[in-house]
XYZ file of C-alpha atoms in Angstrom:
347
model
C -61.353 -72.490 35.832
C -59.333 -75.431 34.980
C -55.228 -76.009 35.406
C -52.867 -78.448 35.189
C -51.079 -79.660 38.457
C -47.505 -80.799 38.104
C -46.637 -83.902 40.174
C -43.737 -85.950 41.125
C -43.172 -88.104 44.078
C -41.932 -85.202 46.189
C -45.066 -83.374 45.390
C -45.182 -80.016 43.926
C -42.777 -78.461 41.375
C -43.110 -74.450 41.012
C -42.308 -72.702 38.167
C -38.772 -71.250 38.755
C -37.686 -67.760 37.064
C -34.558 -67.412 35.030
C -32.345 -65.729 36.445
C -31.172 -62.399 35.256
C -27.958 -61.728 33.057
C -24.970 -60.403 34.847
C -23.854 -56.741 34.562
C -21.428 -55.740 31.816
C -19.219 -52.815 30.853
C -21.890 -50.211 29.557
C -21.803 -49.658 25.928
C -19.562 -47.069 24.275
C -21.572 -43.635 23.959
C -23.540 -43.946 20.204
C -22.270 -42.176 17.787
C -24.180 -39.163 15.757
C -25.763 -41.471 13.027
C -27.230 -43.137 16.042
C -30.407 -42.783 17.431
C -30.465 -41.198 20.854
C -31.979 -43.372 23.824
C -34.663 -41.646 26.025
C -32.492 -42.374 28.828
C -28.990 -43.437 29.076
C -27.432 -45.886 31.227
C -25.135 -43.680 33.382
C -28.610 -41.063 33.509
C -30.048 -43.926 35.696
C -27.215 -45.226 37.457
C -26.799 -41.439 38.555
C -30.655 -40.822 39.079
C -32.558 -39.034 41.991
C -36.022 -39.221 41.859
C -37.705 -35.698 40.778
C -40.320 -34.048 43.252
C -43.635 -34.717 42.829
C -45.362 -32.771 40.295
C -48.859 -30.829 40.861
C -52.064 -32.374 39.581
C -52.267 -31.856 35.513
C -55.588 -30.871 34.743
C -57.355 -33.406 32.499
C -56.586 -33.164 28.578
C -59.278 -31.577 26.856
C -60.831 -33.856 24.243
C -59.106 -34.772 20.824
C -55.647 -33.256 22.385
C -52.687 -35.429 21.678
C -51.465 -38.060 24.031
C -48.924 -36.560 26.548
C -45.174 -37.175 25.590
C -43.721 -40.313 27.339
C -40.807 -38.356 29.592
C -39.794 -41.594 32.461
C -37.747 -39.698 34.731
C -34.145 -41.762 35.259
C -34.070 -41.733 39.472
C -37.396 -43.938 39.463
C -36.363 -45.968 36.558
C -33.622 -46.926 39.375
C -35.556 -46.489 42.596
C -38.375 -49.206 40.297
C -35.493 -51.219 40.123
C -34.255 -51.351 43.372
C -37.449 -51.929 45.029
C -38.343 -54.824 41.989
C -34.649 -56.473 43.460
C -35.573 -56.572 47.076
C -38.965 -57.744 46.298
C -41.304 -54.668 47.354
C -42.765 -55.163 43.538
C -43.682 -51.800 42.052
C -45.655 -53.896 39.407
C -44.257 -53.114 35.858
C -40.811 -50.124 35.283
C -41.822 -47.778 33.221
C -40.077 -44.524 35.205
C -43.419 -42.995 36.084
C -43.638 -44.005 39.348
C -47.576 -44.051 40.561
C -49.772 -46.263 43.156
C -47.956 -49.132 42.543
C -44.721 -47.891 43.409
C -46.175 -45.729 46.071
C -47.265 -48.380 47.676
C -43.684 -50.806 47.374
C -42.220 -47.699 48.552
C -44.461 -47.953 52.046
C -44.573 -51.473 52.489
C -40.427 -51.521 52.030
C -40.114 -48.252 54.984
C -42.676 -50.083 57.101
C -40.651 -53.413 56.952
C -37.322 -51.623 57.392
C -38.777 -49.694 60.215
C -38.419 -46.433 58.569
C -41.929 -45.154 59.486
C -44.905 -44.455 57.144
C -45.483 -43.157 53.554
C -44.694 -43.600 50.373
C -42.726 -40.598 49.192
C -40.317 -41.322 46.471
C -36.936 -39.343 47.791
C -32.929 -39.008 47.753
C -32.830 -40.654 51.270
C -35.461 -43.546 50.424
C -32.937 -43.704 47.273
C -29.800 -43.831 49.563
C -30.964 -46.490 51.914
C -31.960 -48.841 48.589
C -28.637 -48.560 47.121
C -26.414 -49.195 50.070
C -28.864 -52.687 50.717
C -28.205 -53.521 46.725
C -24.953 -51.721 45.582
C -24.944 -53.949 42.165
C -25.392 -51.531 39.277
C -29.041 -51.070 38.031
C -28.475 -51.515 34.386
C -26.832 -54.088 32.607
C -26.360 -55.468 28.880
C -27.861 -57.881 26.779
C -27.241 -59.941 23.710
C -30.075 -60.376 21.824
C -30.195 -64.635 21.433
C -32.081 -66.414 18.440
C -33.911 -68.467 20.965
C -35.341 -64.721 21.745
C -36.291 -63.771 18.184
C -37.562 -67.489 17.018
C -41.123 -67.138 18.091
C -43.083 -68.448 17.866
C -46.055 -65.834 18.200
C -49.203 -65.038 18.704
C -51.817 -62.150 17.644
C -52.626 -59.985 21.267
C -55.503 -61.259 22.873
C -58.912 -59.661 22.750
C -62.280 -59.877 24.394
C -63.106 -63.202 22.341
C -62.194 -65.825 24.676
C -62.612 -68.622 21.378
C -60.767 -66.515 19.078
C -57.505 -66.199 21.647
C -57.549 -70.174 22.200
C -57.340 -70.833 18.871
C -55.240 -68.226 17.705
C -52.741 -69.494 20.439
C -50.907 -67.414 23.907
C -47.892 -67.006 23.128
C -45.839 -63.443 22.784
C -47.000 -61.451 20.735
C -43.413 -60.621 19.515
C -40.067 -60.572 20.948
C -40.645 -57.169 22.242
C -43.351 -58.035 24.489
C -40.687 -60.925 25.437
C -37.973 -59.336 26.499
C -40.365 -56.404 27.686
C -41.606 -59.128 30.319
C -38.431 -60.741 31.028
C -36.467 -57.369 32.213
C -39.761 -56.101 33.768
C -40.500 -53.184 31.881
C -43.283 -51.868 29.831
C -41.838 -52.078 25.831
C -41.878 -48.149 25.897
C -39.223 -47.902 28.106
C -37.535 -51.318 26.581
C -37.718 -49.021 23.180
C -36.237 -45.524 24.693
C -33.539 -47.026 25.642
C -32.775 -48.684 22.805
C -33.432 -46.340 19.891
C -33.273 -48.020 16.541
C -32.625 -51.574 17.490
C -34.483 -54.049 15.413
C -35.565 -56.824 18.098
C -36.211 -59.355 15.769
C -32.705 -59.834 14.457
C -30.213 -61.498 17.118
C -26.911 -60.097 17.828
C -27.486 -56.621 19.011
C -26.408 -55.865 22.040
C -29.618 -53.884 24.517
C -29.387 -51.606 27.408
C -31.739 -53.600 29.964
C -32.142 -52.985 33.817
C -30.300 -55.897 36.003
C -33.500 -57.604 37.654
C -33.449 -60.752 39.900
C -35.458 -62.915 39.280
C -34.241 -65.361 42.197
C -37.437 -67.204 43.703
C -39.033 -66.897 46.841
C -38.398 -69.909 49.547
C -40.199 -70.771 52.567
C -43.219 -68.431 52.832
C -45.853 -69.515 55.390
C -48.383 -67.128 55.325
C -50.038 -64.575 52.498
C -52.199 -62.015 53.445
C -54.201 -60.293 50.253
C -55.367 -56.772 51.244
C -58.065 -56.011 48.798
C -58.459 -52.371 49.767
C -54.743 -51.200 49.211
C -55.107 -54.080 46.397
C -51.615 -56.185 47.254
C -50.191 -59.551 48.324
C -47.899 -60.098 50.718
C -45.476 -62.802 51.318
C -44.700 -63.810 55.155
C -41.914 -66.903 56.712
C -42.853 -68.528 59.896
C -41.265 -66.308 62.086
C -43.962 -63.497 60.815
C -41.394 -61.367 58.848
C -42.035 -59.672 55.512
C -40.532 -61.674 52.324
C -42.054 -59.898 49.643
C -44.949 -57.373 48.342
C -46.805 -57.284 45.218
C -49.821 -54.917 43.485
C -52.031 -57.355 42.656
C -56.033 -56.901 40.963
C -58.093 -58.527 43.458
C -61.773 -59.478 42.152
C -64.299 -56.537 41.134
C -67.912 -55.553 42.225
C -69.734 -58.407 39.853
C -67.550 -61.156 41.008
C -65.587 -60.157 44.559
C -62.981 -62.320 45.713
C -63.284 -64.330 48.400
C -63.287 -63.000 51.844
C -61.481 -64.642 55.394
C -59.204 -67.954 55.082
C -58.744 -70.360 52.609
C -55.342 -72.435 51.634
C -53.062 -73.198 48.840
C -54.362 -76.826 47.296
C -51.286 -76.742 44.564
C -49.089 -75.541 42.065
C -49.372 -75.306 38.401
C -47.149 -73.962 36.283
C -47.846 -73.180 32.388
C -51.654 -73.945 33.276
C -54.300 -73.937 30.698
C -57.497 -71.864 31.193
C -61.072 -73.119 31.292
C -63.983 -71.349 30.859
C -66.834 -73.270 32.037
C -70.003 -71.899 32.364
C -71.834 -74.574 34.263
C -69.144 -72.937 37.086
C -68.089 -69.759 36.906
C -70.323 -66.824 37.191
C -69.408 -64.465 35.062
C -70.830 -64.142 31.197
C -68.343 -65.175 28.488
C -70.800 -67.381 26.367
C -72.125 -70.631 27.139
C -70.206 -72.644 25.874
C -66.828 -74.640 27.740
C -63.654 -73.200 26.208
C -59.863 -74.381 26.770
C -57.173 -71.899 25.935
C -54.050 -73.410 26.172
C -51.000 -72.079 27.834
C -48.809 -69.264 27.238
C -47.699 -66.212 28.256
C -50.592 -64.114 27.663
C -53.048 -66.779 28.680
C -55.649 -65.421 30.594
C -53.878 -66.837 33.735
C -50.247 -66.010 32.968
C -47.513 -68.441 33.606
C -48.184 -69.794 36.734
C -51.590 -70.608 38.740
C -51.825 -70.721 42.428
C -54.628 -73.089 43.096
C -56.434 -71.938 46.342
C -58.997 -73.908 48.872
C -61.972 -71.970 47.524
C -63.392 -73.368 44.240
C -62.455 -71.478 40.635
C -60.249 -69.121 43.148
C -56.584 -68.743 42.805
C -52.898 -66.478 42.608
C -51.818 -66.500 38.798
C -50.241 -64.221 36.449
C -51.502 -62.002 33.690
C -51.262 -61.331 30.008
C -51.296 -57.235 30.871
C -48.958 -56.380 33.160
C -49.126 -52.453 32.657
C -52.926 -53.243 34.385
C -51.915 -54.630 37.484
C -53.774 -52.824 40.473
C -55.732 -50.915 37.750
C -58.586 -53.030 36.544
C -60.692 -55.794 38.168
C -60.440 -59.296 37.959
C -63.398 -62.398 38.181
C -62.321 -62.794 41.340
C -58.832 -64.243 41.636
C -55.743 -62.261 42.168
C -53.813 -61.391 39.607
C -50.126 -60.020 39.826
C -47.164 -59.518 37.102
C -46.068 -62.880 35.196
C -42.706 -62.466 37.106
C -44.355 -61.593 40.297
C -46.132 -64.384 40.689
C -43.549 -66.854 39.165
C -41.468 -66.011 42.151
C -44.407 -66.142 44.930
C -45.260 -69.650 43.687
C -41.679 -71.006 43.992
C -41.728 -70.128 47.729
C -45.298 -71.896 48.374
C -46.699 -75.435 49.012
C -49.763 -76.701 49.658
C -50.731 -75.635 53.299
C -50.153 -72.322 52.984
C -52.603 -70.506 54.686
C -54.022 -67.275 52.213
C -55.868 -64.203 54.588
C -58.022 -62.378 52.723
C -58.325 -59.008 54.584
């Protein structure tokens, strides 16, 4: 695996995230020719997370997919925990492992006790910390619909570098940039054609301000997160994160961050890497949905490193080859708070 390192005479520059639009006046209520949003604005500004519902038995075969029904209170709790940087991994209003585990990390580091039960009071305590309204608006730009684009990627490795990384549509753009999956980026904005600029979206109000001054990061690859630590030991951020997989683990006790590259390209090499994608040397170039994301975290250990992803709905859910892999925001804002030094505990 192969990257480009950004230098200057300083040293390292990380890749910086935008920041995230300021909230607006919410939109006058649609009227009835307009298509009505899965969830409203005021529904999740006004949203308690529901109890926990039992088990459901598994779908027998050729039954239709279940009906996508996010529930408003953890669109907002997702959001609140995404602003003070416990990372539920991508909003989509389900909740799930990833948030259950922001939700313990953020009561352990607030000294709230264990567990990661998503209630009223966890709820409470979140919005008197952040008291900024959870949705905003958004004007869709032409720099947002331009393109250009790229086809998904897919298992062929040659195919995706020369078809090219980028989006795969302004959807998946904007998807990324509020932190949502495009499901819940298309409920709540029923009928709005995102490739025409002008029209005005219902988005949640994310922060994308970086991370400065961590010292430490300690990836757990049982619970299958990163954490972010300052000098004094105290808790900056948390992150779901993929961490390696049974053919090709990631690495295990101390290594260090070597450098920072933003926008890398990917190399697969197979006179150095492991794992079976052909033999021949292939360069996919950066984007997006490179196989690295936006940003690469280039640790101590060779072919090893902290980079983004082109899936972000698979964070904590699949494996890796090795490296850790978290959101393309996520990690965006962990590498603008490291430098080379930082020490990386693999636990």
């Amino acid at each position: 695996m192969s990257f480009r390192l950004v230098l200057a005479a300083a040293g390292l520059f990380a890749l910086a995230a935008c920041g995230s639009p300021a909230p607006e006046d919410r939109p006058e209520a649609p009227s009835a020719a307009t298509p009505r949003p899965l969830l409203t604005a005021d529904q999740i500004e006004t949203g308690q997370p529901r109890p926990p519902a039992p088990p459901a038995p598994a779908p027998a075969e050729g039954a239709p997919a279940p009906v996508y029904a996010p529930d408003p209170g953890m669109v907002r709790l997702q959001i609140l925990l995404d602003r003070s940087r416990f990372s539920p991994g991508v909003i989509d209003g389900l909740g799930g492992e990833n948030t259950r585990q922001a939700i313990a990390a953020w009561r352990k580091a607030e000294g709230l006790g264990e567990g990661g039960a998503a209630d009223a009071d966890l709820l409470q305590r979140l919005a008197a910390a952040d008291a900024v309204p959870v949705m905003t608006r958004y004007v869709l730009t032409a720099a947002d619909v331009a393109g250009p684009f790229s086809p998904l990627p897919g298992a062929d490795l040659a195919a995706t570098a020369r078809a090219g990384t980028h989006y795969s549509s302004a959807l998946e753009r904007l998807a990324e940039r509020f932190h949502v999956t495009e499901a819940l980026l298309q409920g709540l904005n029923p009928g709005v054609d995102f490739r025409r600029a002008g029209q005005t979206l219902i988005v949640p109000a994310v922060n994308d301000t970086p991370l400065a001054g961590v010292a430490r990061i300690v990836i757990d690859k049982t619970e299958r997160s990163a954490r972010a630590y300052d000098e004094a030991g105290a808790l900056l951020a948390f992150y779901p994160a993929t961490i390696g997989s049974s053919e090709r683990p990631a690495p295990s006790g101390t290594v260090t961050v070597v450098g920072i590259a933003p926008e890398p390209d990917y190399t697969y090499d197979p006179d150095r890497v492991s794992y079976d994608r052909g033999d021949q040397r292939i360069v996919v170039p950066a984007g997006p949905n490179n196989p690295v994301g936006t940003v690469w975290i280039d640790l101590s250990r060779d072919t090893y490193g902290i980079h983004g992803s082109p899936d972000p709905s698979k964070i904590g859910k699949t494996a890796s080859n090795g490296c850790v892999r978290l959101t393309n925001w996520d990690a965006e804002q962990l590498a603008a708070g490291v430098k080379p030094g930082v020490v990386v505990r693999f636990i």
